[in-house]
Short mmCIF file of C-alpha atoms in Angstrom, two decimals:
data_model
loop_
_atom_site.label_atom_id
_atom_site.label_comp_id
_atom_site.label_asym_id
_atom_site.label_seq_id
_atom_site.Cartn_x
_atom_site.Cartn_y
_atom_site.Cartn_z
CA MET A 1 0.00 0.00 0.00
CA ALA A 2 2.81 2.41 0.87
CA LYS A 3 4.45 1.71 -2.49
CA GLN A 4 1.15 2.39 -4.28
CA SER A 5 0.62 5.70 -2.47
CA MET A 6 4.25 6.74 -3.14
CA ASN A 7 3.74 6.04 -6.86
CA GLU A 8 0.52 8.07 -6.86
CA PHE A 9 2.20 10.91 -4.99
CA LEU A 10 5.13 11.00 -7.42
CA GLN A 11 2.77 10.93 -10.41
CA GLN A 12 0.79 13.90 -9.03
CA VAL A 13 3.96 15.81 -8.21
CA GLY A 14 5.40 14.94 -11.60
CA ILE A 15 2.38 16.38 -13.39
CA LEU A 16 2.52 19.57 -11.34
CA LEU A 17 6.26 20.04 -11.86
CA TYR A 18 6.01 19.23 -15.58
CA ARG A 19 3.25 21.81 -16.11
CA TYR A 20 5.24 24.40 -14.15
CA LEU A 21 8.40 23.78 -16.20
CA ARG A 22 6.54 23.88 -19.52
CA LYS A 23 4.85 27.14 -18.54
CA ARG A 24 8.28 28.57 -17.76
CA GLY A 25 9.25 27.80 -21.38
CA LEU A 26 11.11 24.50 -21.24
CA ALA A 27 10.90 22.02 -24.07
CA HIS A 28 8.89 18.85 -23.47
CA GLU A 29 11.99 16.65 -23.26
CA ASP A 30 13.82 18.93 -20.84
CA ALA A 31 10.77 19.19 -18.58
CA GLU A 32 10.36 15.40 -18.56
CA ASP A 33 14.05 14.92 -17.77
CA ILE A 34 13.91 17.35 -14.86
CA VAL A 35 10.76 15.75 -13.43
CA GLN A 36 12.30 12.30 -13.66
CA ASP A 37 15.56 13.45 -12.09
CA THR A 38 13.72 15.34 -9.33
CA CYS A 39 11.62 12.29 -8.44
CA TYR A 40 14.74 10.10 -8.47
CA LYS A 41 16.57 12.50 -6.13
CA PHE A 42 13.53 12.56 -3.86
CA LEU A 43 13.54 8.78 -3.59
CA LEU A 44 17.24 8.84 -2.74
CA HIS A 45 16.91 11.54 -0.07
CA LYS A 46 13.32 11.18 1.18
CA ASP A 47 14.36 10.00 4.63
CA GLY A 48 16.30 13.22 5.22
CA ILE A 49 13.48 15.58 4.17
CA GLN A 50 11.00 16.82 6.75
CA SER A 51 7.49 15.72 5.82
CA ASP A 52 6.12 19.28 5.88
CA LYS A 53 8.91 20.44 3.53
CA VAL A 54 8.58 17.74 0.84
CA MET A 55 6.70 19.86 -1.70
CA SER A 56 8.98 22.87 -1.32
CA TRP A 57 12.03 20.58 -1.59
CA LEU A 58 10.73 19.01 -4.82
CA TYR A 59 9.82 22.40 -6.27
CA ARG A 60 13.23 23.84 -5.38
CA VAL A 61 15.16 20.91 -6.89
CA ALA A 62 13.17 21.18 -10.15
CA THR A 63 13.53 24.97 -10.23
CA ASN A 64 17.29 24.78 -9.70
CA GLN A 65 17.61 22.33 -12.59
CA PHE A 66 15.46 24.68 -14.71
CA TYR A 67 17.93 27.50 -13.98
CA ASP A 68 20.85 25.23 -14.87
CA ILE A 69 19.33 24.57 -18.29
CA LYS A 70 18.61 28.27 -18.82
CA ARG A 71 22.23 29.15 -17.96
CA LYS A 72 23.49 26.57 -20.46
CA GLU A 73 21.16 27.99 -23.13
CA GLN A 74 22.56 31.47 -22.53
CA ARG A 75 26.10 30.18 -22.99
CA HIS A 76 25.18 28.16 -26.09
CA PRO A 77 22.12 29.76 -27.71
CA THR A 78 20.07 27.66 -30.09
CA THR A 79 16.96 28.36 -32.11
CA GLU A 80 13.63 26.94 -31.09
CA LEU A 81 13.39 24.13 -33.64
CA ASP A 82 9.83 23.18 -32.69
CA GLU A 83 8.55 26.73 -33.21
CA MET A 84 10.44 27.14 -36.49
CA GLN A 85 9.14 23.84 -37.84
CA LEU A 86 5.58 24.62 -36.84
CA THR A 87 5.69 28.01 -38.52
CA ALA A 88 7.50 26.80 -41.63
CA LEU A 89 5.81 23.45 -42.20
CA THR A 90 2.19 24.03 -41.32
CA ASN A 91 -0.39 26.30 -42.85
CA ILE A 92 -1.30 28.33 -39.76
CA PRO A 93 -4.42 30.50 -40.04
CA GLU A 94 -3.82 34.19 -39.45
CA ILE A 95 -5.56 34.15 -36.07
CA GLN A 96 -3.25 31.37 -34.83
CA ALA A 97 -0.22 33.39 -35.93
CA LEU A 98 -1.50 36.37 -33.95
CA LYS A 99 -2.04 34.19 -30.88
CA ASN A 100 1.50 32.86 -31.16
CA GLU A 101 2.85 36.39 -31.46
CA ARG A 102 0.92 37.46 -28.35
CA LEU A 103 2.28 34.45 -26.43
CA LYS A 104 5.82 35.44 -27.38
CA ASP A 105 5.11 38.99 -26.18
CA ILE A 106 3.80 37.65 -22.88
CA ARG A 107 6.79 35.33 -22.42
CA SER A 108 9.32 38.07 -23.24
CA THR A 109 7.61 40.47 -20.81
CA LEU A 110 7.54 37.77 -18.14
CA GLU A 111 11.29 37.23 -18.57
CA THR A 112 11.95 40.90 -17.74
CA LEU A 113 10.58 40.40 -14.22
CA SER A 114 12.56 39.18 -11.24
CA ILE A 115 12.89 35.42 -10.85
CA LEU A 116 10.54 35.45 -7.84
CA HIS A 117 7.88 37.39 -9.72
CA GLN A 118 8.16 35.07 -12.72
CA GLU A 119 7.70 32.02 -10.52
CA LEU A 120 4.77 33.51 -8.64
CA LEU A 121 2.88 34.56 -11.76
CA VAL A 122 3.32 31.17 -13.40
CA LEU A 123 2.28 29.29 -10.26
CA LYS A 124 -0.73 31.52 -9.58
CA TYR A 125 -2.11 32.31 -13.02
CA GLU A 126 -0.80 29.62 -15.35
CA LEU A 127 -1.05 26.64 -13.03
CA GLY A 128 -3.94 28.05 -11.00
CA LEU A 129 -2.46 27.20 -7.61
CA SER A 130 -3.97 28.76 -4.50
CA TYR A 131 -1.96 31.04 -2.24
CA LYS A 132 -1.95 28.25 0.33
CA GLU A 133 -0.45 25.80 -2.20
CA ILE A 134 2.16 28.33 -3.32
CA SER A 135 2.96 29.04 0.30
CA ALA A 136 3.61 25.34 0.91
CA LEU A 137 5.72 25.03 -2.25
CA MET A 138 7.90 28.02 -1.49
CA SER A 139 7.90 27.81 2.31
CA LYS A 140 6.82 31.44 2.58
CA ASN A 141 4.10 33.24 4.51
CA GLU A 142 0.77 33.30 2.65
CA ASN A 143 0.11 37.02 3.24
CA THR A 144 3.61 37.92 2.07
CA LEU A 145 3.00 35.89 -1.10
CA LYS A 146 -0.25 37.75 -1.76
CA THR A 147 1.66 41.02 -1.64
CA HIS A 148 4.40 39.69 -3.92
CA VAL A 149 1.85 38.34 -6.41
CA ARG A 150 0.03 41.68 -6.49
CA ARG A 151 3.30 43.52 -7.09
CA ALA A 152 4.35 41.01 -9.75
CA ARG A 153 0.99 41.38 -11.51
CA GLU A 154 1.21 45.18 -11.43
CA GLU A 155 4.79 45.17 -12.73
CA PHE A 156 3.93 42.67 -15.47
CA THR A 157 0.90 44.71 -16.56
CA LYS A 158 2.93 47.92 -16.64
CA ARG A 159 5.78 46.39 -18.67
CA PHE A 160 3.44 44.53 -21.03
CA GLN A 161 1.50 47.73 -21.71
CA GLU A 162 4.75 49.62 -22.37
CA GLU A 163 5.84 46.85 -24.74
CA MET A 164 2.55 47.01 -26.63
CA ASP A 165 2.69 50.82 -26.83
CA ASP A 166 6.25 50.70 -28.19
CA GLY A 167 5.51 47.87 -30.63
#
């Protein structure tokens, strides 16, 4: 029974971490690799992790690996093959092209924010987590998170509007 519940727990966590990593802009394969590696590390170190800190530990391990990949990409930039192939090989209706352009604008604006603000906006608005869930993931006070999310939202809105006005 314990093995079954551990498998279920890791599957649920894996889905959550995968969605988070994809929303942050990672490729499918990279997100899967990080989730697998994070779950493996958890199984190796689970006895040394306090039970009330498990979710924040998992989130932090996955986030650190995400940053490692982003640092490597900055050192060795590559083009987004998937996006290029989609645009070049498929007949995308005009509305889909506009949606894709808007998504790129949103992602580029998001990347101008602090790391904390990026994480909070993705967790709150892309993944739809509650403040309580985010608080557990990040091991931070719920009221403090509400303030940070509000500030992140305001800063994002301001920068996005400036970007749209300039463009």
